[in-house]
Short mmCIF file of C-alpha atoms in Angstrom, two decimals:
data_model
loop_
_atom_site.label_atom_id
_atom_site.label_comp_id
_atom_site.label_asym_id
_atom_site.label_seq_id
_atom_site.Cartn_x
_atom_site.Cartn_y
_atom_site.Cartn_z
CA MET R 22 -190.03 -39.57 105.19
CA ALA R 23 -188.54 -40.00 108.61
CA GLU R 24 -184.82 -40.47 108.79
CA ARG R 25 -183.09 -43.80 108.50
CA ILE R 26 -182.27 -46.01 111.45
CA THR R 27 -178.78 -47.48 111.26
CA PRO R 28 -179.08 -51.31 110.99
CA ARG R 29 -177.97 -53.22 114.07
CA THR R 30 -175.39 -55.23 112.16
CA GLU R 31 -173.78 -52.04 110.87
CA ASP R 32 -173.34 -50.30 114.21
CA TYR R 33 -175.22 -51.48 117.27
CA ASN R 34 -174.52 -48.38 119.34
CA ARG R 35 -175.68 -46.05 116.60
CA TRP R 36 -178.77 -48.18 116.07
CA TYR R 37 -179.59 -47.76 119.77
CA THR R 38 -179.29 -43.99 119.63
CA ASP R 39 -181.19 -43.77 116.34
CA VAL R 40 -184.12 -45.76 117.76
CA ILE R 41 -184.37 -43.33 120.65
CA ILE R 42 -184.01 -40.13 118.64
CA GLN R 43 -186.15 -41.20 115.65
CA GLY R 44 -188.75 -42.79 117.91
CA LYS R 45 -188.93 -39.49 119.84
CA LEU R 46 -188.32 -41.27 123.13
CA ALA R 47 -185.72 -38.84 124.42
CA ASP R 48 -183.45 -36.03 123.35
CA TYR R 49 -180.17 -34.50 124.45
CA SER R 50 -180.56 -31.53 126.75
CA PRO R 51 -178.72 -28.21 127.10
CA VAL R 52 -177.25 -29.58 130.34
CA LYS R 53 -174.37 -31.91 129.58
CA GLY R 54 -175.04 -35.50 130.61
CA CYS R 55 -178.74 -34.92 131.19
CA MET R 56 -181.54 -36.02 128.90
CA VAL R 57 -185.07 -34.96 128.15
CA ILE R 58 -187.55 -37.82 128.25
CA ARG R 59 -190.08 -37.05 125.53
CA PRO R 60 -193.75 -38.08 125.69
CA ASN R 61 -193.17 -41.38 123.79
CA GLY R 62 -190.48 -42.38 126.26
CA TYR R 63 -192.25 -41.09 129.32
CA ALA R 64 -195.35 -43.10 128.39
CA ILE R 65 -193.30 -46.28 128.72
CA TRP R 66 -191.95 -45.17 132.09
CA GLU R 67 -195.47 -44.43 133.29
CA ARG R 68 -196.63 -47.93 132.37
CA MET R 69 -193.58 -49.44 134.10
CA GLN R 70 -194.30 -47.32 137.17
CA GLN R 71 -197.96 -48.33 137.27
CA GLU R 72 -197.14 -52.02 137.13
CA LEU R 73 -194.28 -51.81 139.65
CA ASP R 74 -196.26 -49.64 142.01
CA ARG R 75 -199.11 -52.13 141.92
CA MET R 76 -196.71 -54.96 142.78
CA PHE R 77 -195.00 -52.98 145.56
CA LYS R 78 -198.32 -52.17 147.19
CA GLU R 79 -199.58 -55.70 146.78
CA SER R 80 -196.55 -56.89 148.77
CA GLY R 81 -197.18 -54.40 151.59
CA HIS R 82 -195.00 -51.45 150.62
CA VAL R 83 -196.10 -47.84 150.84
CA ASN R 84 -194.85 -44.71 149.10
CA ALA R 85 -193.31 -41.68 150.79
CA TYR R 86 -191.11 -38.77 149.79
CA PHE R 87 -187.86 -37.52 151.33
CA PRO R 88 -185.86 -34.35 150.54
CA LEU R 89 -183.66 -33.94 147.49
CA PHE R 90 -180.91 -32.37 149.65
CA ILE R 91 -178.74 -34.37 151.99
CA PRO R 92 -176.56 -32.64 154.62
CA GLU R 93 -172.87 -33.23 154.00
CA SER R 94 -172.38 -34.73 157.45
CA PHE R 95 -174.95 -37.47 156.65
CA MET R 96 -172.99 -38.53 153.59
CA LYS R 97 -169.94 -39.16 155.74
CA LYS R 98 -171.56 -41.34 158.36
CA GLU R 99 -171.33 -44.65 156.57
CA ALA R 100 -167.85 -45.54 155.28
CA GLU R 101 -168.73 -47.45 152.12
CA HIS R 102 -171.32 -44.88 151.28
CA VAL R 103 -168.81 -42.02 151.36
CA GLU R 104 -166.36 -43.96 149.28
CA GLY R 105 -168.96 -45.06 146.74
CA PHE R 106 -170.86 -41.87 146.21
CA ALA R 107 -169.10 -38.74 147.44
CA PRO R 108 -166.88 -38.35 144.35
CA GLU R 109 -169.82 -38.42 141.98
CA CYS R 110 -172.16 -36.07 143.80
CA ALA R 111 -173.38 -32.60 142.91
CA VAL R 112 -173.04 -30.35 145.94
CA VAL R 113 -174.96 -27.17 146.72
CA THR R 114 -172.81 -24.62 148.58
CA HIS R 115 -174.99 -21.53 148.19
CA GLY R 116 -178.68 -20.83 148.77
CA GLY R 117 -180.59 -17.59 148.64
CA GLY R 118 -177.41 -15.74 147.76
CA GLN R 119 -175.63 -16.87 150.93
CA GLU R 120 -172.96 -19.47 151.45
CA LEU R 121 -174.48 -22.35 153.39
CA GLU R 122 -173.09 -23.31 156.79
CA GLU R 123 -173.24 -26.94 155.78
CA SER R 124 -173.11 -28.00 152.13
CA LEU R 125 -176.04 -29.96 150.79
CA TYR R 126 -175.54 -32.99 148.54
CA ILE R 127 -178.07 -33.65 145.80
CA ARG R 128 -179.18 -37.21 146.58
CA PRO R 129 -177.33 -39.91 144.62
CA THR R 130 -179.53 -42.36 146.58
CA SER R 131 -181.45 -41.79 149.82
CA GLU R 132 -180.26 -44.27 152.46
CA THR R 133 -178.78 -41.58 154.68
CA ILE R 134 -181.67 -39.14 154.77
CA ILE R 135 -184.16 -41.98 155.18
CA TRP R 136 -182.25 -43.69 158.00
CA SER R 137 -181.92 -40.39 159.83
CA MET R 138 -185.73 -40.37 159.88
CA TYR R 139 -186.02 -44.04 160.77
CA LYS R 140 -184.08 -43.20 163.92
CA LYS R 141 -187.00 -40.95 164.94
CA TRP R 142 -189.66 -43.44 163.96
CA ILE R 143 -188.30 -46.72 165.29
CA MET R 144 -188.38 -47.36 169.04
CA SER R 145 -189.64 -50.84 169.54
CA TYR R 146 -190.24 -54.08 167.66
CA ARG R 147 -193.82 -52.89 167.26
CA ASP R 148 -192.61 -50.20 164.84
CA LEU R 149 -191.14 -52.81 162.50
CA PRO R 150 -191.02 -53.66 159.71
CA ILE R 151 -191.05 -50.41 157.75
CA LEU R 152 -191.60 -50.99 154.05
CA ILE R 153 -191.21 -47.64 152.30
CA ASN R 154 -190.67 -46.91 148.64
CA GLN R 155 -189.87 -43.56 147.06
CA TRP R 156 -190.33 -42.50 143.42
CA ALA R 157 -187.72 -39.85 142.79
CA ASN R 158 -184.95 -38.39 140.69
CA VAL R 159 -181.32 -38.83 141.69
CA VAL R 160 -178.07 -37.27 140.46
CA ARG R 161 -174.72 -38.96 139.90
CA TRP R 162 -172.11 -36.91 138.11
CA GLU R 163 -171.23 -39.08 135.15
CA MET R 164 -168.40 -38.43 132.72
CA ARG R 165 -169.61 -40.70 129.96
CA THR R 166 -173.33 -40.78 129.45
CA ARG R 167 -175.74 -42.61 127.18
CA LEU R 168 -179.45 -42.02 126.72
CA PHE R 169 -181.47 -44.02 129.27
CA LEU R 170 -178.49 -46.22 130.22
CA ARG R 171 -176.48 -43.69 132.12
CA THR R 172 -177.34 -40.05 132.61
CA THR R 173 -176.34 -37.59 135.30
CA GLU R 174 -179.90 -37.21 136.50
CA PHE R 175 -182.29 -40.13 136.25
CA LEU R 176 -185.65 -41.28 137.54
CA TRP R 177 -186.03 -44.36 139.68
CA GLN R 178 -187.72 -45.91 142.63
CA GLU R 179 -185.84 -46.77 145.79
CA GLY R 180 -187.25 -49.10 148.38
CA HIS R 181 -185.84 -48.79 151.91
CA THR R 182 -187.00 -51.35 154.41
CA ALA R 183 -186.24 -51.80 158.09
CA HIS R 184 -186.52 -55.16 159.90
CA ARG R 185 -186.03 -56.86 163.24
CA ARG R 186 -184.03 -59.68 161.70
CA ARG R 187 -181.78 -60.01 158.68
CA PRO R 188 -184.15 -60.50 155.74
CA TYR R 189 -183.37 -63.58 153.71
CA LEU R 190 -185.73 -62.86 150.87
CA LEU R 191 -183.44 -61.09 148.46
CA HIS R 192 -183.72 -59.66 144.96
CA ARG R 193 -186.95 -57.90 145.64
CA SER R 194 -186.41 -55.32 142.95
CA ASP R 195 -184.65 -57.69 140.58
CA ASP R 196 -187.77 -59.78 140.35
CA ALA R 197 -189.98 -56.75 140.19
CA GLY R 198 -187.79 -55.18 137.53
CA ARG R 199 -187.73 -58.27 135.41
CA LYS R 200 -191.45 -58.61 135.60
CA SER R 201 -192.00 -55.03 134.70
CA ALA R 202 -189.89 -54.81 131.61
CA SER R 203 -191.93 -57.09 129.41
CA GLY R 204 -195.17 -57.15 131.29
CA ARG R 205 -194.48 -60.34 133.15
CA ASN R 206 -190.96 -61.41 132.60
CA ILE R 207 -187.70 -60.31 131.08
CA PRO R 208 -185.19 -63.00 130.20
CA MET S 15 -179.25 -57.78 125.05
CA GLN S 16 -179.14 -58.40 121.31
CA ASP S 17 -175.44 -57.65 121.06
CA GLY S 18 -174.70 -60.50 123.48
CA LYS S 19 -173.87 -58.18 126.32
CA ALA S 20 -175.37 -57.89 129.77
CA LEU S 21 -177.05 -54.87 131.29
CA GLN S 22 -177.47 -54.18 134.97
CA ALA S 23 -181.22 -53.69 135.22
CA GLY S 24 -181.70 -53.03 138.91
CA THR S 25 -180.07 -53.25 142.30
CA SER S 26 -181.02 -54.88 145.56
CA HIS S 27 -178.97 -54.79 148.72
CA ASN S 28 -179.11 -56.66 151.94
CA LEU S 29 -177.47 -53.87 153.92
CA GLY S 30 -177.34 -55.64 157.26
CA GLN S 31 -176.94 -53.23 160.18
CA ASN S 32 -174.55 -50.76 158.52
CA PHE S 33 -176.96 -47.87 158.24
CA ALA S 34 -178.61 -48.61 161.59
CA LYS S 35 -175.16 -48.36 163.18
CA ALA S 36 -174.22 -45.21 161.23
CA PHE S 37 -177.44 -43.48 162.29
CA ASP S 38 -177.81 -45.22 165.63
CA VAL S 39 -181.18 -46.81 164.89
CA LYS S 40 -182.06 -49.35 167.58
CA PHE S 41 -185.26 -51.05 168.59
CA GLN S 42 -186.34 -52.67 171.81
CA ASP S 43 -187.23 -56.32 171.25
CA LYS S 44 -189.87 -58.31 173.13
CA ASN S 45 -187.46 -58.94 175.98
CA GLY S 46 -186.62 -55.28 176.36
CA GLU S 47 -183.22 -55.69 174.76
CA LEU S 48 -181.89 -52.91 172.45
CA LYS S 49 -180.82 -54.10 169.01
CA TYR S 50 -179.76 -52.55 165.74
CA VAL S 51 -182.28 -52.62 162.90
CA TYR S 52 -181.63 -54.53 159.65
CA ALA S 53 -181.96 -52.76 156.30
CA THR S 54 -182.55 -53.49 152.64
CA SER S 55 -182.64 -51.17 149.66
CA TRP S 56 -183.61 -51.86 146.08
CA GLY S 57 -184.35 -49.92 142.95
CA VAL S 58 -184.92 -49.85 139.23
CA SER S 59 -184.57 -46.80 137.04
CA THR S 60 -185.41 -45.40 133.63
CA ARG S 61 -182.53 -47.60 132.46
CA LEU S 62 -185.23 -50.25 132.06
CA ILE S 63 -186.35 -48.31 129.01
CA GLY S 64 -182.86 -48.80 127.55
CA ALA S 65 -183.20 -52.51 128.33
CA LEU S 66 -186.58 -52.64 126.61
CA ILE S 67 -185.17 -50.98 123.49
CA MET S 68 -182.17 -53.32 123.29
CA THR S 69 -184.17 -56.44 124.09
CA HIS S 70 -187.04 -55.96 121.68
CA GLY S 71 -186.14 -53.31 119.09
CA ASP S 72 -185.35 -54.07 115.44
CA ASP S 73 -184.01 -52.24 112.40
CA ASN S 74 -187.32 -50.39 111.99
CA GLY S 75 -187.13 -48.99 115.52
CA LEU S 76 -188.73 -49.70 118.83
CA ILE S 77 -191.08 -52.58 119.63
CA ILE S 78 -193.08 -52.08 122.82
CA PRO S 79 -194.56 -55.19 124.43
CA PRO S 80 -198.37 -54.71 124.40
CA LYS S 81 -198.60 -54.70 128.19
CA LEU S 82 -196.27 -51.69 128.40
CA ALA S 83 -197.68 -49.80 125.43
CA GLN S 84 -199.71 -46.71 126.21
CA THR S 85 -200.92 -46.93 122.62
CA GLN S 86 -201.51 -50.59 121.80
CA MET S 87 -202.71 -50.05 118.24
CA VAL S 88 -203.02 -47.32 115.68
CA MET S 89 -205.65 -47.16 112.92
CA ILE S 90 -204.59 -45.72 109.59
CA PRO S 91 -207.24 -44.99 106.97
CA ILE S 92 -206.15 -45.27 103.33
CA TRP S 93 -208.25 -43.33 100.85
CA LYS S 94 -208.35 -41.44 97.58
CA GLU S 95 -210.56 -38.44 96.95
CA ALA S 96 -213.41 -40.65 95.66
CA THR S 97 -213.39 -42.99 98.67
CA ARG S 98 -212.52 -40.49 101.37
CA GLY S 99 -215.91 -40.11 103.05
CA LYS S 100 -216.70 -43.81 103.00
CA VAL S 101 -213.32 -44.91 104.40
CA LEU S 102 -213.15 -42.25 107.11
CA GLN S 103 -216.68 -43.00 108.28
CA PHE S 104 -215.96 -46.72 108.44
CA ALA S 105 -212.66 -46.14 110.29
CA GLU S 106 -214.35 -43.82 112.76
CA ASN S 107 -217.00 -46.46 113.53
CA VAL S 108 -214.45 -49.20 114.09
CA TYR S 109 -212.35 -46.83 116.20
CA ARG S 110 -215.32 -46.03 118.48
CA GLN S 111 -216.03 -49.71 118.89
CA LEU S 112 -212.39 -50.60 119.75
CA LYS S 113 -211.84 -47.61 122.02
CA THR S 114 -214.10 -49.10 124.69
CA ARG S 115 -211.72 -52.06 125.11
CA PHE S 116 -208.28 -51.12 123.85
CA ALA S 117 -205.77 -48.28 123.89
CA VAL S 118 -206.29 -47.36 120.24
CA LYS S 119 -205.43 -44.22 118.26
CA LEU S 120 -206.94 -43.12 114.97
CA ASP S 121 -204.37 -41.35 112.82
CA ALA S 122 -206.51 -39.47 110.31
CA ARG S 123 -203.98 -36.67 109.71
CA GLU S 124 -204.39 -35.46 106.14
CA GLN S 125 -200.99 -33.84 105.74
CA TYR S 126 -199.17 -37.20 105.81
CA LYS S 127 -199.40 -40.19 103.48
CA PRO S 128 -200.09 -43.66 104.93
CA GLY S 129 -196.53 -44.83 104.21
CA TYR S 130 -195.09 -42.03 106.32
CA LYS S 131 -197.48 -42.85 109.14
CA TYR S 132 -196.55 -46.55 109.03
CA ALA S 133 -192.86 -45.72 109.43
CA GLU S 134 -193.53 -43.20 112.17
CA TRP S 135 -195.66 -45.55 114.29
CA GLU S 136 -193.28 -48.43 113.65
CA MET S 137 -190.42 -46.34 115.00
CA ALA S 138 -192.51 -45.46 118.04
CA GLY S 139 -192.97 -49.19 118.65
CA VAL S 140 -196.78 -49.43 118.64
CA PRO S 141 -197.41 -53.21 118.67
CA LEU S 142 -200.32 -53.34 116.21
CA ARG S 143 -201.39 -51.38 113.14
CA ILE S 144 -204.90 -51.44 111.70
CA GLU S 145 -205.15 -50.46 108.06
CA VAL S 146 -208.52 -49.52 106.59
CA GLY S 147 -208.83 -49.05 102.81
CA PRO S 148 -211.73 -48.93 100.34
CA ARG S 149 -211.64 -52.67 99.73
CA ASP S 150 -211.76 -53.35 103.47
CA VAL S 151 -214.87 -51.20 103.70
CA GLU S 152 -216.52 -53.24 100.94
CA ASN S 153 -215.62 -56.52 102.61
CA ASN S 154 -216.50 -55.30 106.09
CA GLN S 155 -213.02 -56.09 107.37
CA VAL S 156 -209.74 -54.46 108.42
CA MET S 157 -206.09 -55.40 107.97
CA LEU S 158 -204.16 -56.06 111.18
CA VAL S 159 -200.37 -55.72 110.90
CA ARG S 160 -198.07 -56.93 113.65
CA ARG S 161 -195.19 -54.60 114.48
CA ASP S 162 -192.86 -57.44 115.47
CA THR S 163 -193.28 -59.80 112.49
CA ARG S 164 -195.01 -57.34 110.09
CA LYS S 165 -197.41 -60.17 109.29
CA LYS S 166 -200.70 -58.99 107.77
CA ILE S 167 -203.92 -60.50 109.04
CA PRO S 168 -207.18 -59.62 107.28
CA THR S 169 -209.88 -59.71 109.95
CA PRO S 170 -213.67 -59.44 109.55
CA LEU S 171 -215.37 -56.93 111.82
CA ASN S 172 -217.53 -59.49 113.58
CA SER S 173 -214.52 -61.24 115.12
CA LEU S 174 -212.27 -58.18 115.40
CA GLU S 175 -212.22 -57.64 119.15
CA ASN S 176 -211.52 -61.26 120.03
CA THR S 177 -208.86 -61.52 117.34
CA ILE S 178 -207.11 -58.39 118.62
CA GLU S 179 -207.21 -59.53 122.20
CA LYS S 180 -205.64 -62.88 121.36
CA LEU S 181 -203.14 -61.25 119.03
CA LEU S 182 -201.89 -58.82 121.70
CA GLU S 183 -201.35 -61.73 124.06
CA LYS S 184 -199.52 -63.61 121.36
CA ILE S 185 -197.26 -60.67 120.52
CA GLN S 186 -196.44 -60.30 124.22
CA ARG S 187 -195.59 -63.99 124.46
CA ASP S 188 -193.63 -64.09 121.20
CA LEU S 189 -191.47 -61.12 122.19
CA PHE S 190 -190.61 -62.81 125.45
CA GLU S 191 -189.89 -66.16 123.78
CA ARG S 192 -187.71 -64.52 121.16
CA ALA S 193 -185.63 -62.71 123.77
CA LEU S 194 -185.37 -65.83 125.90
CA LYS S 195 -184.21 -67.86 122.92
CA LEU S 196 -181.53 -65.31 122.10
CA ARG S 197 -180.22 -65.46 125.64
CA GLN S 198 -180.25 -69.24 125.70
CA GLU S 199 -178.45 -69.45 122.36
CA ASN S 200 -175.76 -67.14 123.66
CA THR S 201 -175.31 -68.92 126.97
CA HIS S 202 -172.62 -71.57 127.16
CA GLN S 203 -171.81 -74.03 129.92
CA VAL S 204 -168.18 -74.71 130.73
CA GLU S 205 -166.51 -77.13 133.14
CA THR S 206 -162.94 -75.82 133.24
CA TYR S 207 -161.16 -72.49 133.23
CA ASP S 208 -159.49 -73.32 129.91
CA GLU S 209 -162.88 -73.98 128.38
CA PHE S 210 -164.10 -70.75 129.87
CA LYS S 211 -161.33 -68.78 128.19
CA LYS S 212 -161.86 -70.57 124.91
CA VAL S 213 -165.60 -69.87 124.79
CA LEU S 214 -164.96 -66.30 125.77
CA GLU S 215 -162.45 -65.76 122.99
CA GLU S 216 -164.36 -67.58 120.28
CA LYS S 217 -168.00 -66.98 121.01
CA GLY S 218 -168.45 -64.36 123.71
CA GLY S 219 -171.94 -64.05 125.14
CA PHE S 220 -172.80 -65.48 128.53
CA ILE S 221 -171.01 -68.28 130.31
CA GLU S 222 -172.26 -70.47 133.10
CA ALA S 223 -169.31 -71.69 135.10
CA HIS S 224 -168.55 -73.07 138.52
CA TRP S 225 -166.97 -70.77 141.05
CA SER S 226 -165.13 -71.78 144.18
CA GLY S 227 -166.70 -68.98 146.20
CA ASP S 228 -163.31 -67.35 146.70
CA PRO S 229 -163.41 -63.68 145.66
CA GLU S 230 -159.71 -63.75 144.69
CA ASN S 231 -160.40 -66.54 142.29
CA LEU S 232 -163.28 -64.62 140.81
CA ARG S 233 -161.10 -61.60 140.22
CA ILE S 234 -158.54 -63.61 138.29
CA SER S 235 -161.09 -65.18 136.02
CA TYR S 236 -163.03 -61.98 135.79
CA VAL S 237 -160.37 -60.08 133.89
CA PRO S 238 -161.08 -61.63 130.49
CA THR S 239 -164.82 -61.17 130.98
CA ILE S 240 -164.34 -57.44 130.77
CA LYS S 241 -165.37 -57.99 127.18
CA PHE S 242 -168.90 -58.69 128.36
CA TRP S 243 -169.26 -55.43 130.00
CA HIS S 244 -170.10 -52.78 127.64
CA ASP S 245 -168.22 -49.72 128.63
CA ASP S 246 -171.42 -47.78 128.54
CA THR S 247 -173.78 -50.22 130.10
CA GLY S 248 -172.20 -52.53 132.58
CA SER S 249 -169.72 -50.79 134.79
CA GLU S 250 -172.04 -48.86 137.04
CA LYS S 251 -170.70 -48.44 140.52
CA PRO S 252 -172.73 -50.53 142.91
CA PRO S 253 -174.89 -48.35 145.12
CA ALA S 254 -174.36 -48.15 148.85
CA GLY S 255 -173.32 -51.17 150.82
#
């Protein structure tokens, strides 16, 4: 028989981990703080992706892909961004056996690299809005990790839109996320 | 979540012109005037899977809402040596019929007993189980078993597809209603700060309260709410902006 799952009333945190391990959703990896998403878990993510992607496209968004590496100087351009993310980033200092002239940050999120491109692409009001989404992995160096809830590397989507005016329709992804998690709605 | 705690499921940011200013992104408007561009960013991650587990799981493991299940149902044939051929043939026929409409798996592995398979598929959260035994073959029926309530529903073959379709919708709805009810039962309205503290100490859960709009004020009253925020789930640093 399969192993026992700790009852929720006994230890909620252990129950959570047991469900994941026994259900073969994910496993701990040789890299501290990172997890392996097993086929049972990845199947759920694929269904979530399909449904979200359908909704994004239905509302006019398109997918694109930007680099995993972000030049150090980009990270420092926006004050809150530096403060919020720099301490928890993984940084590449060497490549091809050589020390790099400029360190490369593994993306914790992609605002900076994407906005550096938007500068090239946006000239006039005719170029707006831009409604781009990216499906990607990101890395945030976490000290305390938990399967699916917080891991050093995780998968997500990040929408980055550019507009002529301040958008007042907020919570785009909140709504989308809620709808995705139980098919239509998550309380 | 079932432990009465909240989980940050996604983020959305109205970033204003911060990134446009940092990267000098301007556009020329209809009057030829140069202006900074406005930005938003928003995202959800594989954390949603954690949310799904905590919202719907039970002591037997995961429960996947039918709309998110890559395998919606699993068929498990139950046979002894004497009935083997008959049961497997029957199961195979039903499987072929269902496969055209549903995401169904036939688990005919011989090295495991049915009981083991039940537990395994229950843990994996598959919303519906279809048992097929010798008596079902004789009666031209199957036994549907809901993962969420474990209720058994004997169903004749001639109404099987319609019954399954309705049942999947019902499971989806019931899971949502159950989670909603849990949240509502754990949400309390308060009118004063004293009440707020009292509810927090005695009941925990979620509290709907008025807020003056002053961030300072929020910080003061926020301290006791730390209890809400699961060390492991709630304290994620807000992304940029």
